[in-house]
Amino acid sequence: MFIHRVSSTDMELVLLISLFLLTANTFGDGTGSDVTRLIVKEDDDAILMCSFSESIIDNMFDWKKQEDKKKEVFFYNKGKHYNNGRSGQDEQFKGRVFHFEDRLKSGNASIVIRKTQPVDSGNYTCDFPLHSPPTPTYVELIIRASPKPYVTIINATKNGRALLECSVEGASPEPVVEWMDGAGNILHAEEPEVTKNKEKENSFNVILLINVNKSDRYTCVSTQEKIDHQISNKIYVPINASGGMSTAAGGHIVGLIVGLILGLILL
């Protein structure tokens, strides 16, 4: 567990770097600079790598988050930094960002952000202000929140139609949500209702409805194209020959209602 001054043995450092390499890749940003893309699961720690060619114990390094207004993430200057009295750190990162003090001698200016949230997603730079010319390091941090879709029958009619709802709450990055039939065909559905999650900044809620008129196993698929991630959930809709919902489905709905009533009585 990381504390205010993050230290590690050689073996621990190897494990941290290995974890970083498994979740990061590097690409160009179109300006000739390399950008490391790091994908981290929500609530996990993120290690942002940065290094210098010599000891930085008596040097200076500065981590910023590049937004409309740059945010101060972590600043180190000859032993003084945000975790030992220096002021100026953005509120978003207070008490959550630490450096590897025992690795400064080898030029390691990496930092760790603890318990990441979707709001931490963005572009970061590590710079050495005393070095000329500037040699910044660029990191794109993506916090992945991929909740499993919740699927349910919200309305069933006697004419053999059922209205299905798929709900995805708190996903980041924003997902594309689709309904598929049992054969894997994408079904035409209503336009999804997409809203920003009020509890978690930079995450989204998506609701997608669809009308179906035949018995089948339907799948709701949530795809986050930016991070090549996909998750789904299935529901079986039984419609009998007369065009109504089968006894099994009706019994399921009745059971839910009875359960709710019993729950209210107990309360």
mmCIF file of C-alpha atoms in Angstrom:
data_model
loop_
_atom_site.group_PDB
_atom_site.id
_atom_site.type_symbol
_atom_site.label_atom_id
_atom_site.label_comp_id
_atom_site.label_asym_id
_atom_site.label_seq_id
_atom_site.Cartn_x
_atom_site.Cartn_y
_atom_site.Cartn_z
ATOM 1 C CA MET A 1 0.000 0.000 0.000
ATOM 2 C CA PHE A 2 1.320 3.415 -0.912
ATOM 3 C CA ILE A 3 1.866 5.968 1.840
ATOM 4 C CA HIS A 4 2.948 9.592 1.713
ATOM 5 C CA ARG A 5 6.458 8.661 0.673
ATOM 6 C CA VAL A 6 6.341 5.781 -1.714
ATOM 7 C CA SER A 7 9.332 3.460 -1.356
ATOM 8 C CA SER A 8 9.896 -0.014 -2.768
ATOM 9 C CA THR A 9 12.482 -2.747 -3.023
ATOM 10 C CA ASP A 10 14.081 -3.593 -6.346
ATOM 11 C CA MET A 11 11.628 -6.470 -6.791
ATOM 12 C CA GLU A 12 8.620 -4.233 -6.077
ATOM 13 C CA LEU A 13 9.847 -1.672 -8.610
ATOM 14 C CA VAL A 14 10.212 -4.404 -11.262
ATOM 15 C CA LEU A 15 6.635 -5.522 -10.571
ATOM 16 C CA LEU A 16 5.337 -1.944 -10.855
ATOM 17 C CA ILE A 17 7.126 -1.396 -14.166
ATOM 18 C CA SER A 18 5.850 -4.745 -15.457
ATOM 19 C CA LEU A 19 2.289 -3.749 -14.585
ATOM 20 C CA PHE A 20 2.805 -0.424 -16.358
ATOM 21 C CA LEU A 21 4.082 -2.117 -19.516
ATOM 22 C CA LEU A 22 1.098 -4.454 -19.585
ATOM 23 C CA THR A 23 -1.389 -1.594 -19.559
ATOM 24 C CA ALA A 24 0.416 1.116 -21.529
ATOM 25 C CA ASN A 25 1.345 1.721 -25.141
ATOM 26 C CA THR A 26 3.139 4.550 -26.917
ATOM 27 C CA PHE A 27 2.053 6.443 -30.023
ATOM 28 C CA GLY A 28 2.740 9.737 -31.784
ATOM 29 C CA ASP A 29 0.634 12.818 -31.167
ATOM 30 C CA GLY A 30 1.187 14.254 -34.650
ATOM 31 C CA THR A 31 3.770 16.787 -33.453
ATOM 32 C CA GLY A 32 6.761 14.460 -33.289
ATOM 33 C CA SER A 33 6.350 13.746 -29.573
ATOM 34 C CA ASP A 34 5.612 10.295 -28.175
ATOM 35 C CA VAL A 35 2.565 9.894 -25.975
ATOM 36 C CA THR A 36 2.215 6.942 -23.626
ATOM 37 C CA ARG A 37 -1.385 5.794 -23.279
ATOM 38 C CA LEU A 38 -2.125 4.211 -19.917
ATOM 39 C CA ILE A 39 -5.448 2.447 -19.245
ATOM 40 C CA VAL A 40 -6.263 1.828 -15.581
ATOM 41 C CA LYS A 41 -9.364 0.318 -13.994
ATOM 42 C CA GLU A 42 -11.396 2.631 -11.766
ATOM 43 C CA ASP A 43 -10.263 2.582 -8.095
ATOM 44 C CA ASP A 44 -6.859 1.095 -9.020
ATOM 45 C CA ASP A 45 -3.588 3.022 -8.670
ATOM 46 C CA ALA A 46 -2.021 4.581 -11.786
ATOM 47 C CA ILE A 47 1.751 4.831 -12.208
ATOM 48 C CA LEU A 48 2.793 7.631 -14.567
ATOM 49 C CA MET A 49 6.368 7.015 -15.719
ATOM 50 C CA CYS A 50 8.971 9.748 -16.205
ATOM 51 C CA SER A 51 12.761 9.713 -15.927
ATOM 52 C CA PHE A 52 15.875 11.851 -16.284
ATOM 53 C CA SER A 53 19.385 10.891 -17.348
ATOM 54 C CA GLU A 54 20.945 11.616 -13.948
ATOM 55 C CA SER A 55 20.123 12.120 -10.266
ATOM 56 C CA ILE A 56 17.265 14.553 -9.627
ATOM 57 C CA ILE A 57 17.591 14.789 -5.832
ATOM 58 C CA ASP A 58 18.794 18.388 -6.214
ATOM 59 C CA ASN A 59 16.771 19.063 -9.342
ATOM 60 C CA MET A 60 13.183 20.026 -10.158
ATOM 61 C CA PHE A 61 10.349 18.183 -11.923
ATOM 62 C CA ASP A 62 6.754 19.195 -12.509
ATOM 63 C CA TRP A 63 3.690 17.101 -13.363
ATOM 64 C CA LYS A 64 0.675 18.895 -14.837
ATOM 65 C CA LYS A 65 -2.687 17.805 -16.204
ATOM 66 C CA GLN A 66 -3.365 19.511 -19.518
ATOM 67 C CA GLU A 67 -6.936 20.856 -19.597
ATOM 68 C CA ASP A 68 -8.543 24.217 -20.373
ATOM 69 C CA LYS A 69 -6.750 25.360 -17.259
ATOM 70 C CA LYS A 70 -3.617 23.378 -16.419
ATOM 71 C CA LYS A 71 -3.840 21.550 -13.108
ATOM 72 C CA GLU A 72 -0.865 21.132 -10.806
ATOM 73 C CA VAL A 73 -0.529 17.408 -10.113
ATOM 74 C CA PHE A 74 2.873 17.087 -8.417
ATOM 75 C CA PHE A 75 5.855 19.449 -8.073
ATOM 76 C CA TYR A 76 9.267 18.566 -6.657
ATOM 77 C CA ASN A 77 12.094 21.057 -6.062
ATOM 78 C CA LYS A 78 15.261 19.933 -4.259
ATOM 79 C CA GLY A 79 13.431 17.957 -1.588
ATOM 80 C CA LYS A 80 10.369 20.197 -1.243
ATOM 81 C CA HIS A 81 7.094 18.944 -2.712
ATOM 82 C CA TYR A 82 3.328 18.963 -2.241
ATOM 83 C CA ASN A 83 3.351 16.242 0.404
ATOM 84 C CA ASN A 84 5.763 17.978 2.801
ATOM 85 C CA GLY A 85 4.440 21.515 3.006
ATOM 86 C CA ARG A 86 4.640 23.020 -0.473
ATOM 87 C CA SER A 87 1.401 24.743 -1.591
ATOM 88 C CA GLY A 88 -0.205 25.028 -5.040
ATOM 89 C CA GLN A 89 -1.406 21.501 -5.733
ATOM 90 C CA ASP A 90 -4.850 21.187 -7.346
ATOM 91 C CA GLU A 91 -7.573 20.024 -4.955
ATOM 92 C CA GLN A 92 -8.315 17.022 -7.189
ATOM 93 C CA PHE A 93 -4.924 15.495 -6.399
ATOM 94 C CA LYS A 94 -4.314 16.439 -2.770
ATOM 95 C CA GLY A 95 -3.411 13.424 -0.650
ATOM 96 C CA ARG A 96 -3.520 11.098 -3.682
ATOM 97 C CA VAL A 97 -0.268 11.648 -5.595
ATOM 98 C CA PHE A 98 3.148 10.410 -4.429
ATOM 99 C CA HIS A 99 6.618 10.064 -5.880
ATOM 100 C CA PHE A 100 9.355 7.442 -5.493
ATOM 101 C CA GLU A 101 11.745 9.250 -3.164
ATOM 102 C CA ASP A 102 14.232 6.399 -2.955
ATOM 103 C CA ARG A 103 14.529 6.410 -6.772
ATOM 104 C CA LEU A 104 15.353 10.097 -7.271
ATOM 105 C CA LYS A 105 19.070 9.309 -7.303
ATOM 106 C CA SER A 106 18.596 7.202 -10.429
ATOM 107 C CA GLY A 107 16.573 9.959 -12.143
ATOM 108 C CA ASN A 108 13.118 8.449 -11.546
ATOM 109 C CA ALA A 109 10.479 11.216 -11.571
ATOM 110 C CA SER A 110 7.513 8.845 -11.821
ATOM 111 C CA ILE A 111 4.408 9.380 -9.710
ATOM 112 C CA VAL A 112 1.501 7.258 -8.563
ATOM 113 C CA ILE A 113 -2.130 8.451 -8.406
ATOM 114 C CA ARG A 114 -4.066 6.455 -5.831
ATOM 115 C CA LYS A 115 -7.670 5.211 -6.186
ATOM 116 C CA THR A 116 -8.246 6.632 -9.647
ATOM 117 C CA GLN A 117 -11.630 7.940 -10.767
ATOM 118 C CA PRO A 118 -12.982 8.805 -14.266
ATOM 119 C CA VAL A 119 -12.302 12.488 -13.554
ATOM 120 C CA ASP A 120 -8.569 11.648 -13.552
ATOM 121 C CA SER A 121 -8.679 10.748 -17.258
ATOM 122 C CA GLY A 122 -6.753 13.198 -19.413
ATOM 123 C CA ASN A 123 -3.361 14.248 -20.735
ATOM 124 C CA TYR A 124 -0.427 14.698 -18.356
ATOM 125 C CA THR A 125 3.054 16.149 -18.826
ATOM 126 C CA CYS A 126 6.228 15.643 -16.812
ATOM 127 C CA ASP A 127 8.788 18.393 -17.281
ATOM 128 C CA PHE A 128 12.202 19.373 -15.910
ATOM 129 C CA PRO A 129 12.093 23.215 -15.850
ATOM 130 C CA LEU A 130 15.829 23.592 -15.102
ATOM 131 C CA HIS A 131 16.801 21.548 -18.133
ATOM 132 C CA SER A 132 17.356 23.223 -21.518
ATOM 133 C CA PRO A 133 16.045 22.460 -24.045
ATOM 134 C CA PRO A 134 12.793 21.158 -22.498
ATOM 135 C CA THR A 135 12.324 17.384 -22.652
ATOM 136 C CA PRO A 136 8.744 16.772 -21.469
ATOM 137 C CA THR A 137 7.163 13.356 -21.130
ATOM 138 C CA TYR A 138 3.552 12.958 -22.293
ATOM 139 C CA VAL A 139 1.076 10.488 -20.771
ATOM 140 C CA GLU A 140 -2.579 10.001 -21.720
ATOM 141 C CA LEU A 141 -4.356 8.454 -18.749
ATOM 142 C CA ILE A 142 -7.668 6.684 -19.364
ATOM 143 C CA ILE A 143 -9.646 5.467 -16.364
ATOM 144 C CA ARG A 144 -11.838 2.521 -17.332
ATOM 145 C CA ALA A 145 -15.230 2.095 -15.698
ATOM 146 C CA SER A 146 -17.100 -0.708 -17.460
ATOM 147 C CA PRO A 147 -20.269 -1.668 -15.555
ATOM 148 C CA LYS A 148 -22.244 -4.639 -16.810
ATOM 149 C CA PRO A 149 -25.481 -3.632 -18.596
ATOM 150 C CA TYR A 150 -28.698 -4.172 -16.652
ATOM 151 C CA VAL A 151 -31.468 -5.646 -18.849
ATOM 152 C CA THR A 152 -35.158 -6.043 -18.058
ATOM 153 C CA ILE A 153 -38.660 -6.358 -19.554
ATOM 154 C CA ILE A 154 -40.423 -3.140 -18.634
ATOM 155 C CA ASN A 155 -43.661 -3.761 -20.543
ATOM 156 C CA ALA A 156 -45.314 -6.807 -22.132
ATOM 157 C CA THR A 157 -48.581 -6.623 -24.117
ATOM 158 C CA LYS A 158 -51.119 -9.264 -25.122
ATOM 159 C CA ASN A 159 -50.463 -8.641 -28.807
ATOM 160 C CA GLY A 160 -47.114 -10.359 -28.603
ATOM 161 C CA ARG A 161 -44.809 -7.408 -28.102
ATOM 162 C CA ALA A 162 -42.384 -6.665 -25.306
ATOM 163 C CA LEU A 163 -40.452 -3.509 -24.471
ATOM 164 C CA LEU A 164 -36.919 -4.229 -23.293
ATOM 165 C CA GLU A 165 -34.651 -1.805 -21.473
ATOM 166 C CA CYS A 166 -30.871 -1.861 -21.249
ATOM 167 C CA SER A 167 -29.255 0.435 -18.700
ATOM 168 C CA VAL A 168 -25.538 1.179 -18.299
ATOM 169 C CA GLU A 169 -24.623 3.450 -15.383
ATOM 170 C CA GLY A 170 -21.322 5.199 -14.695
ATOM 171 C CA ALA A 171 -19.367 4.043 -17.756
ATOM 172 C CA SER A 172 -16.120 5.743 -18.773
ATOM 173 C CA PRO A 173 -15.181 6.325 -21.559
ATOM 174 C CA GLU A 174 -18.662 6.816 -23.048
ATOM 175 C CA PRO A 175 -19.924 3.493 -24.477
ATOM 176 C CA VAL A 176 -21.916 2.585 -27.591
ATOM 177 C CA VAL A 177 -24.898 0.476 -26.498
ATOM 178 C CA GLU A 178 -26.699 -1.905 -28.886
ATOM 179 C CA TRP A 179 -29.298 -4.688 -28.802
ATOM 180 C CA MET A 180 -28.674 -7.991 -30.611
ATOM 181 C CA ASP A 181 -30.909 -10.995 -31.274
ATOM 182 C CA GLY A 182 -29.992 -14.617 -30.621
ATOM 183 C CA ALA A 183 -28.295 -14.896 -34.020
ATOM 184 C CA GLY A 184 -26.015 -11.955 -33.275
ATOM 185 C CA ASN A 185 -27.785 -9.470 -35.552
ATOM 186 C CA ILE A 186 -27.802 -5.837 -34.400
ATOM 187 C CA LEU A 187 -31.408 -4.694 -33.970
ATOM 188 C CA HIS A 188 -32.842 -1.300 -34.824
ATOM 189 C CA ALA A 189 -33.700 0.411 -31.556
ATOM 190 C CA GLU A 190 -34.751 3.822 -30.364
ATOM 191 C CA GLU A 191 -32.125 6.536 -29.967
ATOM 192 C CA PRO A 192 -30.258 5.926 -26.698
ATOM 193 C CA GLU A 193 -30.724 8.328 -23.807
ATOM 194 C CA VAL A 194 -27.245 9.457 -22.782
ATOM 195 C CA THR A 195 -26.661 11.581 -19.678
ATOM 196 C CA LYS A 196 -23.614 12.502 -17.613
ATOM 197 C CA ASN A 197 -23.387 10.680 -14.321
ATOM 198 C CA LYS A 198 -24.009 13.168 -11.494
ATOM 199 C CA GLU A 199 -21.997 11.225 -8.921
ATOM 200 C CA LYS A 200 -18.892 10.528 -11.020
ATOM 201 C CA GLU A 201 -17.517 13.305 -13.197
ATOM 202 C CA ASN A 202 -16.470 12.264 -16.710
ATOM 203 C CA SER A 203 -18.677 9.134 -16.725
ATOM 204 C CA PHE A 204 -21.965 8.412 -18.486
ATOM 205 C CA ASN A 205 -25.355 6.749 -18.058
ATOM 206 C CA VAL A 206 -26.986 5.172 -21.122
ATOM 207 C CA ILE A 207 -30.531 3.786 -21.503
ATOM 208 C CA LEU A 208 -31.582 1.955 -24.687
ATOM 209 C CA LEU A 209 -35.116 0.664 -25.367
ATOM 210 C CA ILE A 210 -36.269 -1.802 -27.991
ATOM 211 C CA ASN A 211 -39.589 -3.435 -28.977
ATOM 212 C CA VAL A 212 -39.502 -7.147 -29.818
ATOM 213 C CA ASN A 213 -42.237 -9.478 -31.068
ATOM 214 C CA LYS A 214 -40.786 -12.992 -31.000
ATOM 215 C CA SER A 215 -39.329 -15.424 -28.528
ATOM 216 C CA ASP A 216 -35.561 -15.156 -28.431
ATOM 217 C CA ARG A 217 -32.543 -14.543 -26.244
ATOM 218 C CA TYR A 218 -31.659 -10.873 -26.585
ATOM 219 C CA THR A 219 -28.281 -9.396 -25.722
ATOM 220 C CA CYS A 220 -27.405 -5.839 -24.767
ATOM 221 C CA VAL A 221 -23.821 -4.990 -25.669
ATOM 222 C CA SER A 222 -21.858 -2.045 -24.265
ATOM 223 C CA THR A 223 -18.753 -1.227 -26.338
ATOM 224 C CA GLN A 224 -16.074 1.269 -25.325
ATOM 225 C CA GLU A 225 -14.290 1.672 -28.638
ATOM 226 C CA LYS A 226 -11.559 3.963 -27.312
ATOM 227 C CA ILE A 227 -10.177 1.223 -25.076
ATOM 228 C CA ASP A 228 -11.282 -1.825 -27.122
ATOM 229 C CA HIS A 229 -13.495 -3.092 -24.320
ATOM 230 C CA GLN A 230 -16.867 -4.805 -24.564
ATOM 231 C CA ILE A 231 -19.271 -6.216 -21.985
ATOM 232 C CA SER A 232 -22.795 -7.619 -22.376
ATOM 233 C CA ASN A 233 -25.821 -9.075 -20.639
ATOM 234 C CA LYS A 234 -28.634 -11.322 -21.914
ATOM 235 C CA ILE A 235 -32.344 -11.778 -21.319
ATOM 236 C CA TYR A 236 -34.740 -14.426 -22.641
ATOM 237 C CA VAL A 237 -38.150 -13.237 -23.874
ATOM 238 C CA PRO A 238 -40.740 -16.031 -24.313
ATOM 239 C CA ILE A 239 -43.777 -15.187 -26.480
ATOM 240 C CA ASN A 240 -46.332 -17.986 -27.010
ATOM 241 C CA ALA A 241 -48.197 -18.920 -30.189
ATOM 242 C CA SER A 242 -51.225 -16.806 -29.271
ATOM 243 C CA GLY A 243 -49.080 -13.689 -29.194
ATOM 244 C CA GLY A 244 -48.864 -13.238 -25.429
ATOM 245 C CA MET A 245 -46.112 -13.722 -22.913
ATOM 246 C CA SER A 246 -45.681 -17.333 -21.821
ATOM 247 C CA THR A 247 -46.662 -18.538 -18.363
ATOM 248 C CA ALA A 248 -43.005 -18.600 -17.370
ATOM 249 C CA ALA A 249 -42.533 -14.928 -18.155
ATOM 250 C CA GLY A 250 -45.837 -13.986 -16.553
ATOM 251 C CA GLY A 251 -44.946 -15.946 -13.462
ATOM 252 C CA HIS A 252 -41.612 -14.174 -13.306
ATOM 253 C CA ILE A 253 -43.255 -10.749 -13.425
ATOM 254 C CA VAL A 254 -45.863 -11.757 -10.829
ATOM 255 C CA GLY A 255 -43.092 -13.129 -8.636
ATOM 256 C CA LEU A 256 -41.303 -9.804 -8.759
ATOM 257 C CA ILE A 257 -44.477 -7.971 -7.757
ATOM 258 C CA VAL A 258 -45.183 -10.381 -4.887
ATOM 259 C CA GLY A 259 -41.599 -10.034 -3.723
ATOM 260 C CA LEU A 260 -41.871 -6.260 -3.667
ATOM 261 C CA ILE A 261 -45.124 -6.406 -1.693
ATOM 262 C CA LEU A 262 -43.637 -8.806 0.879
ATOM 263 C CA GLY A 263 -40.603 -6.557 1.176
ATOM 264 C CA LEU A 264 -42.820 -3.544 1.902
ATOM 265 C CA ILE A 265 -44.770 -5.512 4.511
ATOM 266 C CA LEU A 266 -41.557 -6.535 6.274
ATOM 267 C CA LEU A 267 -40.349 -2.940 6.269
#
